Structure formats: structure tokens, C-alpha cells
Short mmCIF file of C-alpha atoms in Angstrom, two decimals:
data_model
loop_
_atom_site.label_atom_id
_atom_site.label_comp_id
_atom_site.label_asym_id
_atom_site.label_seq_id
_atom_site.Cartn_x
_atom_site.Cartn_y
_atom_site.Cartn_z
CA UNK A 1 -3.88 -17.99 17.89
CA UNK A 2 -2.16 -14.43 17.91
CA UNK A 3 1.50 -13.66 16.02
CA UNK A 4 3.98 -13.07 18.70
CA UNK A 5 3.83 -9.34 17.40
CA UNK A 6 -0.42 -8.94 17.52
CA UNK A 7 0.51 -10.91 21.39
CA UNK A 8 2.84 -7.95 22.63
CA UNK A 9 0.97 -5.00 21.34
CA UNK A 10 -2.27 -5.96 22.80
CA UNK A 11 -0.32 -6.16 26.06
CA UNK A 12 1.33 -3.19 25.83
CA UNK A 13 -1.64 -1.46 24.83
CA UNK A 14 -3.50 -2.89 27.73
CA UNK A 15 -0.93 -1.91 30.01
CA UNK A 16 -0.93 1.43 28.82
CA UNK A 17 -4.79 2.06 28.66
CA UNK A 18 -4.21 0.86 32.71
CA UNK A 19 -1.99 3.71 33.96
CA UNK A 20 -4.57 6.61 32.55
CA UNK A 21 -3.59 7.08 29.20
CA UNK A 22 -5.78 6.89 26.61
CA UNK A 23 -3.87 7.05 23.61
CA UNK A 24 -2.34 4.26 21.59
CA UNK A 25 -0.37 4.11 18.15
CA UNK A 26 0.67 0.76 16.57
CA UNK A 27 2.95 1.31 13.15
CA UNK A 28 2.87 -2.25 11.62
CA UNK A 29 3.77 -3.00 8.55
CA UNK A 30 1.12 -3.24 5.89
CA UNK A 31 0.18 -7.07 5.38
CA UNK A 32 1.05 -8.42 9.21
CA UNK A 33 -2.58 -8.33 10.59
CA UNK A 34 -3.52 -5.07 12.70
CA UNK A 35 -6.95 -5.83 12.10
CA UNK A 36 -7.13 -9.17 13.88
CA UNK A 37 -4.67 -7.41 16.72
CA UNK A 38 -7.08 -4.61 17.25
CA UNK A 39 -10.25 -6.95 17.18
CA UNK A 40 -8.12 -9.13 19.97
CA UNK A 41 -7.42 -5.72 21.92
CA UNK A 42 -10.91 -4.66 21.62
CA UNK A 43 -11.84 -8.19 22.80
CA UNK A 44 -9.75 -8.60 25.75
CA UNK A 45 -10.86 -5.14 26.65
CA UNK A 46 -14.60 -6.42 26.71
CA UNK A 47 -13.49 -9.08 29.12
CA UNK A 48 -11.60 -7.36 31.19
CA UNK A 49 -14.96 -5.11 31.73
CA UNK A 50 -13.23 -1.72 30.43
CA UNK A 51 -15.42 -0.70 27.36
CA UNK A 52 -18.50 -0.92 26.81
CA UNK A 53 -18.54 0.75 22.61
CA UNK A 54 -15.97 -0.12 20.40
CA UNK A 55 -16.27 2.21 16.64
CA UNK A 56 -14.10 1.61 14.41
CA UNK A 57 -13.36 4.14 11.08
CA UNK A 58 -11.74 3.10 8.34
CA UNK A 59 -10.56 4.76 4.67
CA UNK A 60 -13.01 2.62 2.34
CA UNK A 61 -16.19 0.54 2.29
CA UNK A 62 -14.31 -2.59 1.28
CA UNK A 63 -12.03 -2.01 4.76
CA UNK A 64 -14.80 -1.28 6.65
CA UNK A 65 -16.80 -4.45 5.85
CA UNK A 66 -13.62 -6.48 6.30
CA UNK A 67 -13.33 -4.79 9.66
CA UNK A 68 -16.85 -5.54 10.53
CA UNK A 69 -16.60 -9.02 9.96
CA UNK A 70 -13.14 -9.96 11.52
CA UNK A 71 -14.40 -7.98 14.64
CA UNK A 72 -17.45 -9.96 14.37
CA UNK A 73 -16.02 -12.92 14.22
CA UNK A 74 -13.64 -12.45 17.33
CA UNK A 75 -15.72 -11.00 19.56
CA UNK A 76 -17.76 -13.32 18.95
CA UNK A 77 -21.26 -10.46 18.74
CA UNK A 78 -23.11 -8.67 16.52
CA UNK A 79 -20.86 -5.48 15.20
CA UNK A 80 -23.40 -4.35 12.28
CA UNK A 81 -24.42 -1.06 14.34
CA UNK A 82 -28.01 -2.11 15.30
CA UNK A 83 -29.47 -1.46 18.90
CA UNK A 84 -27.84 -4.50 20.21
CA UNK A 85 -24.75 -4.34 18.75
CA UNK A 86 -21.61 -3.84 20.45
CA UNK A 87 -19.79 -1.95 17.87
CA UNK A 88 -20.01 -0.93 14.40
CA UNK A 89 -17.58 -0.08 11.34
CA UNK A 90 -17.60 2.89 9.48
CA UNK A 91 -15.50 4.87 6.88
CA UNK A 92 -14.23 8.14 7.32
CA UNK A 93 -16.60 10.06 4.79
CA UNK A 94 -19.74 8.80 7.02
CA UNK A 95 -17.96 11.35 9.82
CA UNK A 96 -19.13 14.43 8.49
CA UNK A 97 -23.04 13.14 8.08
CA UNK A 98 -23.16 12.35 11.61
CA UNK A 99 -25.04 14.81 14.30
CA UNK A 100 -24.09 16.04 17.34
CA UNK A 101 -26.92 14.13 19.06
CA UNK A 102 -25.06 10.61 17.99
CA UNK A 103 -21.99 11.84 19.88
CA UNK A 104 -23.55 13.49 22.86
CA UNK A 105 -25.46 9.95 23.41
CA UNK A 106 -22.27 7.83 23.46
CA UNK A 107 -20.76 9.92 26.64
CA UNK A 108 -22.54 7.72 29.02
CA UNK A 109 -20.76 4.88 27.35
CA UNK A 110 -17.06 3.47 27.68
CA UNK A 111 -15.98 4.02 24.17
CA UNK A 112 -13.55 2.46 22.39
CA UNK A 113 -12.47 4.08 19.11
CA UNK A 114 -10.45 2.62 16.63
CA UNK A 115 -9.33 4.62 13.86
CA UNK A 116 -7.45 2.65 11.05
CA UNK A 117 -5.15 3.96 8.71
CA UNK A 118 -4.83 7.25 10.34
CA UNK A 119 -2.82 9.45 8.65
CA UNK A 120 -5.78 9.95 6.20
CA UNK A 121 -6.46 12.37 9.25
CA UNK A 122 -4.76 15.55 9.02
CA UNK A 123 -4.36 18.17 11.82
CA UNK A 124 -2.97 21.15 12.39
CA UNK A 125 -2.69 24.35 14.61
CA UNK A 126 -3.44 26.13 11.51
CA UNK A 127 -7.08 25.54 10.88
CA UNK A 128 -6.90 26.25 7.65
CA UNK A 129 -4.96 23.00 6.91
CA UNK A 130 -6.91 20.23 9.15
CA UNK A 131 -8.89 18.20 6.93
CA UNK A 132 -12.09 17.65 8.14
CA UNK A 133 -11.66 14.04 8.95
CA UNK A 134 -8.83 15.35 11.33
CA UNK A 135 -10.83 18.00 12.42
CA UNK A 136 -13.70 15.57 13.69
CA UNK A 137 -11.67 13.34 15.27
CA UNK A 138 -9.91 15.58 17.13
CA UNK A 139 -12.67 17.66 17.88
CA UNK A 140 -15.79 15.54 18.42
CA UNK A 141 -14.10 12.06 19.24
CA UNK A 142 -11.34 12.20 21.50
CA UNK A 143 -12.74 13.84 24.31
CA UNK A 144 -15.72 11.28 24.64
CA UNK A 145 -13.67 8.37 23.64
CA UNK A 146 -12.98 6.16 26.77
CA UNK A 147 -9.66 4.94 24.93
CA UNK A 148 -8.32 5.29 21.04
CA UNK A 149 -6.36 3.00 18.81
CA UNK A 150 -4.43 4.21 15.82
CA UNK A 151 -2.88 2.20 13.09
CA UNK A 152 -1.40 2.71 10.07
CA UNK A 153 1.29 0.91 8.37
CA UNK A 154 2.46 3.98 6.34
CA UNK A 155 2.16 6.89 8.85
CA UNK A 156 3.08 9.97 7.13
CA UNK A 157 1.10 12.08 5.18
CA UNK A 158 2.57 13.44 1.46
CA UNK A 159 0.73 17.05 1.79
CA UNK A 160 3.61 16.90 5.20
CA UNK A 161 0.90 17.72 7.79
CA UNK A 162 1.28 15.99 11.49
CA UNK A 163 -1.54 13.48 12.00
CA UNK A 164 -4.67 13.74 14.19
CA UNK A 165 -3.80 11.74 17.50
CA UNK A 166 -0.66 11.14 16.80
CA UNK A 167 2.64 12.68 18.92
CA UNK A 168 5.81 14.00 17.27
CA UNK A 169 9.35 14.61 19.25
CA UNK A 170 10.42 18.10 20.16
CA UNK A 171 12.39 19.78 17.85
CA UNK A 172 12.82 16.79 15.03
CA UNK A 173 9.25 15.97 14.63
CA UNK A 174 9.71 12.23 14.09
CA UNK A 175 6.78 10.31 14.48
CA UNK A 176 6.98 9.06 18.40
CA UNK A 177 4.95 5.35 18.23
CA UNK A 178 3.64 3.17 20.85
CA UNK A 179 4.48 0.11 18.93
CA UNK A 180 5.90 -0.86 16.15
CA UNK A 181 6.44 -3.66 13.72
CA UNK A 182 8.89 -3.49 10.66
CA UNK A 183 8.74 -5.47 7.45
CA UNK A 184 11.99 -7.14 8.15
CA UNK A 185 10.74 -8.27 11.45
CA UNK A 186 7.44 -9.57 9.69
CA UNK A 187 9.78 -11.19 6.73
CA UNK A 188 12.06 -12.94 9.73
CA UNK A 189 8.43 -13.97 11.43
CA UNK A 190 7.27 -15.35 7.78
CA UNK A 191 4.09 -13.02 8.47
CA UNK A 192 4.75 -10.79 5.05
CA UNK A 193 6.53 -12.10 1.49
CA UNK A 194 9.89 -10.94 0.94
CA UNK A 195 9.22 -7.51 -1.71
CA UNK A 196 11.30 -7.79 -5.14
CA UNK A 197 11.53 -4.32 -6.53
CA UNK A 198 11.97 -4.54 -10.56
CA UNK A 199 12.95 -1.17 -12.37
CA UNK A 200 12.43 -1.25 -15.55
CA UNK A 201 14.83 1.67 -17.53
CA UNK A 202 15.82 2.45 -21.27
CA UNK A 203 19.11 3.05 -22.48
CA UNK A 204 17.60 4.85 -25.74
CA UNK A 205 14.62 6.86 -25.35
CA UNK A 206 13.68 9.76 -28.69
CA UNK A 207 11.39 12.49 -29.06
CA UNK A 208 12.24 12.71 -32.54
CA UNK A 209 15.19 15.26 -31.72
CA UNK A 210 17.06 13.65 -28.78
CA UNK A 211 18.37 10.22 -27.52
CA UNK A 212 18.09 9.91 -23.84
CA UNK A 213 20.22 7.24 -21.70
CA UNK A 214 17.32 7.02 -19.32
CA UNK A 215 13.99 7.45 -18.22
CA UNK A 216 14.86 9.55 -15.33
CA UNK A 217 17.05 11.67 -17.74
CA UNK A 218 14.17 11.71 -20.74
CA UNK A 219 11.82 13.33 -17.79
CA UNK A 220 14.18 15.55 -16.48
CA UNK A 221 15.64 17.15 -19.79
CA UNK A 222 12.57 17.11 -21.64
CA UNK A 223 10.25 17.91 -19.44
CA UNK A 224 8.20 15.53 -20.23
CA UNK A 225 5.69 13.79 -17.65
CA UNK A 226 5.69 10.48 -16.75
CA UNK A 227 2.37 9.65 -17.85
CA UNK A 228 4.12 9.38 -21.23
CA UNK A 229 6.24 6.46 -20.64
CA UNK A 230 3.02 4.78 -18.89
CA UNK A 231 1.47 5.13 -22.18
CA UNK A 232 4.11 4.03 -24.34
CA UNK A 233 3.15 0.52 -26.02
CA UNK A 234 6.74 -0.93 -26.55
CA UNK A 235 7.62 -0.32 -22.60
CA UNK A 236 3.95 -1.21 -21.47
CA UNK A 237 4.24 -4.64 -23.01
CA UNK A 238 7.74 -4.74 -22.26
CA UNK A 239 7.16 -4.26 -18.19
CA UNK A 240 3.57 -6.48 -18.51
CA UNK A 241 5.66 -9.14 -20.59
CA UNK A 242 8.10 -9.67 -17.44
CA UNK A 243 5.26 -9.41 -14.95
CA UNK A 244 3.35 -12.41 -16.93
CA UNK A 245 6.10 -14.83 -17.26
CA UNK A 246 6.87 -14.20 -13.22
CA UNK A 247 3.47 -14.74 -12.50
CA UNK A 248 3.35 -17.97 -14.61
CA UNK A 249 6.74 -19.39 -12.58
CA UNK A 250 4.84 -18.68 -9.38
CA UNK A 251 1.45 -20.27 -10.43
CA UNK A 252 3.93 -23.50 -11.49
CA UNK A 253 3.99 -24.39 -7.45
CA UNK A 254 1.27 -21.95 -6.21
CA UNK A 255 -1.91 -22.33 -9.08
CA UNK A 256 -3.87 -19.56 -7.06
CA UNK A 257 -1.22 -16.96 -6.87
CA UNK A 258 -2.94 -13.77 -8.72
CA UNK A 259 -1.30 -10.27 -10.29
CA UNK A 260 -2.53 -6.79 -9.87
CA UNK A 261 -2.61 -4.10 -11.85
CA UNK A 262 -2.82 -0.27 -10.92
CA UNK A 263 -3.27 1.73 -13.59
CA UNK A 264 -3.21 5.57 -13.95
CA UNK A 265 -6.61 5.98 -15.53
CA UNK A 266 -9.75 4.37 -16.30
CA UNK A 267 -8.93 4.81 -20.34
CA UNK A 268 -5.22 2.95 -19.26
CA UNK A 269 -7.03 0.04 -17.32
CA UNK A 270 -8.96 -1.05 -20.02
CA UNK A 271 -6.12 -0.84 -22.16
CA UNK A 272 -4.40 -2.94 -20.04
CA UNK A 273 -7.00 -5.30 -19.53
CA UNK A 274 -7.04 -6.29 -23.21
CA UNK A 275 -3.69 -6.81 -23.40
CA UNK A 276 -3.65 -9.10 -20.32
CA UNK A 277 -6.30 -11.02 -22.40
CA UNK A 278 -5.91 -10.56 -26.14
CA UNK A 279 -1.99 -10.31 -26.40
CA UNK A 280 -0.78 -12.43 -23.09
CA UNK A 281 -3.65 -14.89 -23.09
CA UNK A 282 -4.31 -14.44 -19.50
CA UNK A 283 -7.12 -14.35 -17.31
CA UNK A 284 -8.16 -10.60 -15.71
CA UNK A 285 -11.00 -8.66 -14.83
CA UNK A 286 -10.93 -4.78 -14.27
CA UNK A 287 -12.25 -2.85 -11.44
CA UNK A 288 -12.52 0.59 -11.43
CA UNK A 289 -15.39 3.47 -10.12
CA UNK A 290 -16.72 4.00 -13.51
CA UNK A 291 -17.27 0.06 -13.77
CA UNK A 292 -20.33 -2.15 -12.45
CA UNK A 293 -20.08 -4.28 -9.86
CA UNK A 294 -16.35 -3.23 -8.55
CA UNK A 295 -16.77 -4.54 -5.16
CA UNK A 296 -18.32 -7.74 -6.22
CA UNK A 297 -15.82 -8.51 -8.27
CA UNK A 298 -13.27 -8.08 -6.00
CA UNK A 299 -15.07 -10.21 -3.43
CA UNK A 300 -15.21 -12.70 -6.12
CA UNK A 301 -11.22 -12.53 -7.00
CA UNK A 302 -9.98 -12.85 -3.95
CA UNK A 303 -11.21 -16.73 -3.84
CA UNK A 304 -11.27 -17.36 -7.61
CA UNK A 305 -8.28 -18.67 -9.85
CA UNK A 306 -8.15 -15.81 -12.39
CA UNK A 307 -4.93 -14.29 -13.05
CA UNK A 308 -4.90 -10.76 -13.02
CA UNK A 309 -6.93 -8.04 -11.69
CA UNK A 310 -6.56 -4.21 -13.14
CA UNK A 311 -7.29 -1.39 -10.86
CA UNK A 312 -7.94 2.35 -10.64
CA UNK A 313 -8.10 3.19 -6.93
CA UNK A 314 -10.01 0.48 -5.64
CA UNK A 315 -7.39 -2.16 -4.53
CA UNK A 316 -5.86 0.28 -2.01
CA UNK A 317 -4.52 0.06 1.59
CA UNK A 318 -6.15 -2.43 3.76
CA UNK A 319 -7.68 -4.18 0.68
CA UNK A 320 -6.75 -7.81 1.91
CA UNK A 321 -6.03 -10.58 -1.04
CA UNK A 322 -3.51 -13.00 0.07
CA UNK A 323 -3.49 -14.69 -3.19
CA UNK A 324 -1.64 -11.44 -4.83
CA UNK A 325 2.26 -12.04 -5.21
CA UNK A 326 2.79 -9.94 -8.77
CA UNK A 327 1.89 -6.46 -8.97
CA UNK A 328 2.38 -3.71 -11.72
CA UNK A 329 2.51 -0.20 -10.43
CA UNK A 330 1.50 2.02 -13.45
CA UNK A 331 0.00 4.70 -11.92
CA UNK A 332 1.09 8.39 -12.37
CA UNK A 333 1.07 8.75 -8.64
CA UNK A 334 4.43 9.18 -7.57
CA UNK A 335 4.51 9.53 -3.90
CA UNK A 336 6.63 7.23 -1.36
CA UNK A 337 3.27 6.82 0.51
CA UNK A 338 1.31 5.33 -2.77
CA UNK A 339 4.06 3.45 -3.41
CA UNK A 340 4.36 1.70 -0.34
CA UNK A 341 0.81 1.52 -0.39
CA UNK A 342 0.62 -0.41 -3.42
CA UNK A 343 3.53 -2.73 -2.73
CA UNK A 344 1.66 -3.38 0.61
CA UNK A 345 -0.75 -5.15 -1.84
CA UNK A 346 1.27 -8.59 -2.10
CA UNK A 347 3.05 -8.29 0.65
CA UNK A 348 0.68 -10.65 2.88
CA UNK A 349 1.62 -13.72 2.91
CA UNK A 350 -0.26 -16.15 5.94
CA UNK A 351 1.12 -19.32 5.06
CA UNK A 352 3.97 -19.77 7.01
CA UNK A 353 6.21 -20.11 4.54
CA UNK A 354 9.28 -18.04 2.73
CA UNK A 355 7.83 -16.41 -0.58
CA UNK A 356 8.54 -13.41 -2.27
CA UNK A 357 6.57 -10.42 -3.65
CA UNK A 358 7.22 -8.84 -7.10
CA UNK A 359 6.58 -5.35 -8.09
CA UNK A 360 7.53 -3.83 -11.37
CA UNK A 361 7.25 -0.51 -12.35
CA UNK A 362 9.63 1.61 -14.81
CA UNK A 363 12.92 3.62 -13.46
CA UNK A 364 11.16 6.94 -12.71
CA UNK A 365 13.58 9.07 -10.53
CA UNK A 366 11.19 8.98 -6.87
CA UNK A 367 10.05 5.67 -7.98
CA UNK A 368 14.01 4.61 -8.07
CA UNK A 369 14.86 6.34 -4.34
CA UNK A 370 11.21 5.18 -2.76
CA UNK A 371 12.23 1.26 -3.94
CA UNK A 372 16.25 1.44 -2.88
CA UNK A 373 14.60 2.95 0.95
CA UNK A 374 11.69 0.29 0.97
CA UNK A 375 13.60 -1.42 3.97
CA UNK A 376 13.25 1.25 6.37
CA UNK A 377 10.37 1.08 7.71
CA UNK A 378 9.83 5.77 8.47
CA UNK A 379 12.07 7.00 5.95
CA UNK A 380 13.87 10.25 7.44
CA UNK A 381 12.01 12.29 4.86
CA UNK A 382 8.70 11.58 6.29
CA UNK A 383 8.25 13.54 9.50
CA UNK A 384 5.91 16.15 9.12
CA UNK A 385 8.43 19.08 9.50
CA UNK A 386 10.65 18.31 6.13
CA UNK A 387 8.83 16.01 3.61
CA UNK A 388 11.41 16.56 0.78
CA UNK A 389 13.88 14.42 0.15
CA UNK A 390 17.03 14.67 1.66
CA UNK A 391 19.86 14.69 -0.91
CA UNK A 392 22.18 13.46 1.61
CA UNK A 393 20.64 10.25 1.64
CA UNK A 394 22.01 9.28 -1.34
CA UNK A 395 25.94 9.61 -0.24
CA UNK A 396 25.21 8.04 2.94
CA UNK A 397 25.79 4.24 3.58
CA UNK A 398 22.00 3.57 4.55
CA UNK A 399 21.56 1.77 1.64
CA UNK A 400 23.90 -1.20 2.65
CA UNK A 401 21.44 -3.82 3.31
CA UNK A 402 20.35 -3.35 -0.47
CA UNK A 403 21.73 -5.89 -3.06
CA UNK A 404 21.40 -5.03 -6.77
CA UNK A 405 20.93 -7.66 -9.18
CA UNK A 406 20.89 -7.67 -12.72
CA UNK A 407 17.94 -9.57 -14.97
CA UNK A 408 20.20 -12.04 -16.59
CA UNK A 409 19.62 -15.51 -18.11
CA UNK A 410 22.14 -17.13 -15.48
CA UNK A 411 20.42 -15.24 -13.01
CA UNK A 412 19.54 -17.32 -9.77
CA UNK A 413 16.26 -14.46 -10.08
CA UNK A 414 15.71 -14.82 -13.69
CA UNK A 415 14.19 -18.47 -13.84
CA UNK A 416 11.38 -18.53 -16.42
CA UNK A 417 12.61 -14.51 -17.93
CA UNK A 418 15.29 -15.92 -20.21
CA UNK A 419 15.11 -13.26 -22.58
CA UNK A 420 16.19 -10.43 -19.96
CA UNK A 421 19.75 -10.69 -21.08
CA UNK A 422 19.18 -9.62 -24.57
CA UNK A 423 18.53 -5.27 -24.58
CA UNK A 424 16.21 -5.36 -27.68
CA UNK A 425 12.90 -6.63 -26.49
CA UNK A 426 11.79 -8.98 -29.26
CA UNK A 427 9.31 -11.19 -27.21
CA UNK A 428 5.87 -9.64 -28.72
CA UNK A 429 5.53 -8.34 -32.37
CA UNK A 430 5.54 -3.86 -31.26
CA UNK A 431 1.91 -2.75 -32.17
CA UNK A 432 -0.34 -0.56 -31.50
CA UNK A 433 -3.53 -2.07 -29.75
CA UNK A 434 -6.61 0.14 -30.46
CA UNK A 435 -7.34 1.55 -27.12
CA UNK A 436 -3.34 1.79 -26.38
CA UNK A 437 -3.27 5.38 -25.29
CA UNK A 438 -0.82 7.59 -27.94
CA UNK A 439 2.53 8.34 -26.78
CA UNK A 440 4.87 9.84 -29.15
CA UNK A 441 7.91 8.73 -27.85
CA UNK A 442 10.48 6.16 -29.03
CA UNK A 443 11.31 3.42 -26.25
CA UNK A 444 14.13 0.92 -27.25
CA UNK A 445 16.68 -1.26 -25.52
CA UNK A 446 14.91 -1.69 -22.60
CA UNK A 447 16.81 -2.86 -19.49
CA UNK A 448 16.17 -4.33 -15.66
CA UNK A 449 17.49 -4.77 -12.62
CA UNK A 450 16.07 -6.00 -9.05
CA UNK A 451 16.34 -4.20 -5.87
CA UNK A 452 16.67 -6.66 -3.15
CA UNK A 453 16.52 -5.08 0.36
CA UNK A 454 16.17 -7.81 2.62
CA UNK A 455 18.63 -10.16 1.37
CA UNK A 456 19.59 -13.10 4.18
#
């Protein structure tokens, strides 16, 4: 049984693939299911007798695989590629080691092409810009292909390069989609998890020379990076303390409800790991790509019990866990794309049901302005003309929807974090573990608050 939403845009793309065009681009929020609506699409397509192909290409091996077996299972035939298979699933990368030959053959057939996540496909007049993943698909696939789907549930790129297949308006270059679906229409629909933004800030941060009221202010003034504060130990267990207890109130009604981690480095993971284990008694394995058996051991969270699960670039977009509802976003990547990215992580939800998503990360200045924006669903500073951000944004009132809450211990959001009301963070004796990463700094009085952006 299709979601209302997966319902429409399978009959709008239908209708549209009827009147000649061949083009179609679905924006839909990460979490609400574009892979089972394209797999329907592709399916009804079949039936209908208008395709004969269907390729799909997708960012990673773990989406591809995914891919290949939800088509599978919907259209109900083999989709592994062999000679009498109806489709296959592919990443990107496996573009460029294709020949010619493979492409010339599939003109005598009604192709299909489905291109997931598509803004990691660049293009540009200027050839010196298109990536080659853009290049190829503009270039080798869309004259042969018979019809084209494009998805993506974060469809802007941060190098601000227009996207392969995709059309912008005339003169504002705002991304112009076929169909769209916003979080706040999948949080109405109970598809996603309402997203809980926690900030975690100092009001007293030293070098040795300075106090700084923030962390925003310590970066700025200092000119310090960021990375810094992600290896501090006092903030690190601070923001991983707060994380744990939420994830503990959670797994009070929900037992399988699981936490990620992304870290900033391989060196970072495993310190985090041990901490997860040694100083927070939790359950967690790590997964990175210096690491054995990363795949497999995602495979193997995603129907286990174990608690947490620390990353370095291999839970990413279209990585589908339901069980995650707590992430920590620790990585040194500061971009409103990877953020959203990462918060797309938990934001599945399946069940019917209202629940809520929690992401903590510390008060970095973009981090701050990418979490009070998370509600719209294109953020004005994402078309591909002007990818700064736009200071007027901040005096306007498009942040009225937003609620603000403070951590507090008569909090109606604080239940199970009674200690948020006191500023000196006291909960775990302040060590150094022996793989914590140095940081020189001094982090004290450590604060919180919650950005709610979807408040009923």
C-alpha cells in the first residue's frame, strides 16, 4: 500500500512521461520513501507496456543494494543485472568504467533511468566545472534514456553548481521541481519523526589568555577551527552525556531505538567508541573505511538491539535504519547539505505513530543558522546562483514557526536530563581517556537549548 504522497507522484509522473516529456524531478524529504515510490513508478510503467530497462544509479554500495532489493521485491523480477534481468542497480563511480558499447546496445531498448540522489551530479556550461558523474549523465544517458527520474531529498549542491537534469527559473535560479514533499507534510502524514535540534554552547571558553562567551565567538576571535571543540573531552562527554540519557528515555517505551554517531575522523570514532562503552556503559560498534567488515556490520545493526553505532562516512544519505532516533553530529563538516544529510538519518519513522528525532551537536555559528532553517524545506541560499548565506535572513520573520526551549529540569523536554539546569557539568569525573584526541582549550559552564521547528 502506497503513502498518499508516493500515490500522487507516481501519477503525476505518469501523466507527465504521457504528454512527451521525459524528464521528472521528485524533492522528498529524506526518510518518506522515494525508493519504494520510484520502484512503484517503474512498476506501473512495466504494466502499462512503456519501458522495457529500468537502471537505476545511486551514491553508495549500501544504497544501491537497498535499491536492488526493494525494486526486486516490487516488481516482483530479477533486478541483479544478469541477461534476464529487467533492471539493475548501480553506483555512480561504476559510470566512468562503463564502455560505449554498453550504451550503444541499450538504444534499441525503452529505458528507464533512475538516478537517486542527484545533486551528486554536477553540470555546467563551463566544462571545466561538470563533474564527471554529471558529465556522463548528461552526455551518454539522457539522450538514449526512454524516460529519467531524479530524486533527492537535499537538492543543492555546496560547491553552488546547477545539477545535471535538473531545471532552474530564469533569472532567480531556484530549483523548478516536478514534485515535491516537505518534512512538515511528512511529520503531519506521521511518515518522518518530528527533528529536535540540541545546541550545545559554553558561556566560558579559555585559551589560556582569553574567556570567550561562546563557541561561535571562541571560533570567530581566535581563529580557531572547530575541530578543536570536537576534540575537547569536557564538551565531548558533556554533548555524548545528554545524547545517552535521551537515548535511554526512548529505549524505556521503544527497547530497539538505536543512536548514531558521526564523527570527524577515524582517530575521533574510536575515541568515541570507547567512551560509549568504557565511560557510558553502552552498547556500540564503529564503522568506518579503515575498519573490517563495515557493511556487515551495518547490515547487522539495523536489526540488532545494540545501542549506538559510530561512523565516519558510511551511514550517509539513503542509508535506511529505522531504528535510529538519537544522533550526534561531530563531524568537522559544516555544510547545510551534510547537515541535513545527517539529520535525515533518524528522521524515518514507519510506524505510524508521533515520535521525535534528536540531534545534538555544539553551537557552531552555520551549525546554529542550518538548525533554526531546518523547516524549510530549499533554503533561499541554496539555488545555484548565490550559495552564501543571506544576512538578511536573520532580521526577517521566517523564523516564526521556530520555538526555543531551554534544557531545564521542569522542562516538559527535559524528562530523564535533570541535571541540564545546573551550568557546571558535574555528571562524569573530567578526564582524559587515552585515545581522547588533545585539545588545549578550556570548556566550562556548558549550556543547551532545543530548536523546535515544527511545533503543533
Amino acid at each position: 500500500m502506497l503513502r498518499s504522497w508516493q500515490k500522487e507522484c507516481v501519477e503525476s509522473a505518469v501523466k507527465k512521461y504521457t504528454v512527451s516529456h521525459k524528464h521528472f524531478l521528485c524533492q522528498a524529504t529524506p526518510g518518506a520513501g522515494k525508493t519504494i515510490m520510484a520502484a512503484s513508478l517503474a512498476k506501473m510503467l512495466f504494466d502499462k507496456g512503456m519501458i522495457d530497462r529500468v537502471i537505476c544509479f545511486s551514491p553508495s554500495v549500501e544504497v544501491a543494494n537497498n535499491i536492488k532489493r526493494t525494486f526486486g521485491r516490487i516488481i516482483e523480477c530479477s533486478f541483479d543485472g544478469s541477461f534476464t534481468a529487467v533492471g539493475v542497480s548501480m553506483t555512480y563511480q561504476s559510470l566512468c568504467s562503463i564502455p560505449q558499447s554498453t550504451w550503444d546496445g541499450l538504444s534499441k531498448y525503452r529505458t528507464f533511468f533512475i538516478f537517486d540522489e542527484i545533486h551528486h551530479c554536477s553540470f555546467s556550461q563551463d566544462k571545466s566545472k561538470i563533474n564527471t558523474w554529471g558529465e556522463r549523465v548528461v552526455f551518454h544517458l539522457q539522450d538514449i534514456a526512454t524516460y529519467t527520474l531524479a530524486l533527492s531529498g537535499t537538492p543543492w549542491r555546496s560547491d553552488a553548481l546547477p545539477i545535471a537534469l535538473v531545471n532552474y527559473s530564469d533569472p532567480e535560479g531556484e530549483l523548478i521541481c516536478d514534485y515535491q514533499y516537505s518534512l512538515s507534510q511528512a511529520i503531519r502524514d506521521n511518515v518522518c519523526r518530528e527533528p529536535k535540534i540540541v545546541l550545545v554552547d559554553s558561556d566560558s571558553i579559555s585559551d589560556g589568555h582569553e574567556t570567550y562567551g561562546s563557541i561561535a565567538e571562541f571560533v570567530k576571535q581566535t581563529h580557531s577551527t572547530y575541530q578543536e571543540v570536537l576534540n575537547n573531552d569536557s564538551a565531548l562527554r558533556y554533548l555524548l552525556k545528554l545524547a545517552v540519557l535521551k537515548l535511554s528515555e526512548i529505549r524505556a517505551s521503544n527497547p530497539t531505538a538505536g543512536g548514531l554517531v558521526v564523527a570527524s575522523s577515524v582517530k575521533h570514532a574510536e575515541m568515541i567508541n570507547s567512551l560509549l562503552i568504557e565511560e557510558f556503559n553502552q552498547t556500540s560498534t564503529i564503522v568506518t573505511y579503515l575498519h573490517d567488515n563495515s557493511t556487515q556490520k551495518i547490515n547487522s545493526f539495523k536489526s540488532s538491539t545494540e545501542q549506538w553505532i559510530v561512523s565516519v562516512g558510511m551511514i550517509s544519505e539513503g542509508t535506511d535504519i529505522p531504528r535510529l532516533q538519537v544522533c550526534c553530529h561531530l563531524s568537522s563538516i559544516k555544510t547545510e547539505l551534510y547537515f541535513r544529510q545527517v539529520l535525515g538519518r533518524i528522521l524515518r519513522s514507519g510506524i505510524g505513530k508521533i515520535e521525535f528525532a534528536w540531534l545534538f551537536t555544539f553551537a557552531e555559528t552555520s551549525l546554529i543558522e542550518f538548525a533554526e532553517r531546518i523547516n524549510i524545506d530549499i533554503p533561499d541560499s541554496c539555488s545555484y546562483v548565490d550559495m552564501e548565506l543571506k544576512t538578511h535572513l536573520s532580521n526577517s520573520n521566517i523564523f516564526k514557526d521556530i520555538k526555543l526551549v531551554k534544557l531545564t529540569s521542569d522542562s516538559s523536554n527535559s524528562k530523564g536530563l535533570e541535571f541540564l539546569n545546573k551550568k557546571t557539568y558535574s555528571g562524569i569525573e573530567n578526564h582524559q581517556s587515552d585515545v581522547c584526541l588533545k585539545s588545549d582549550i578550556n570548556i566550562k559552564l556548558l549550556t543547551n537549548r532545543v530548536i523546535e521547528a515544527f511545533c503543533s
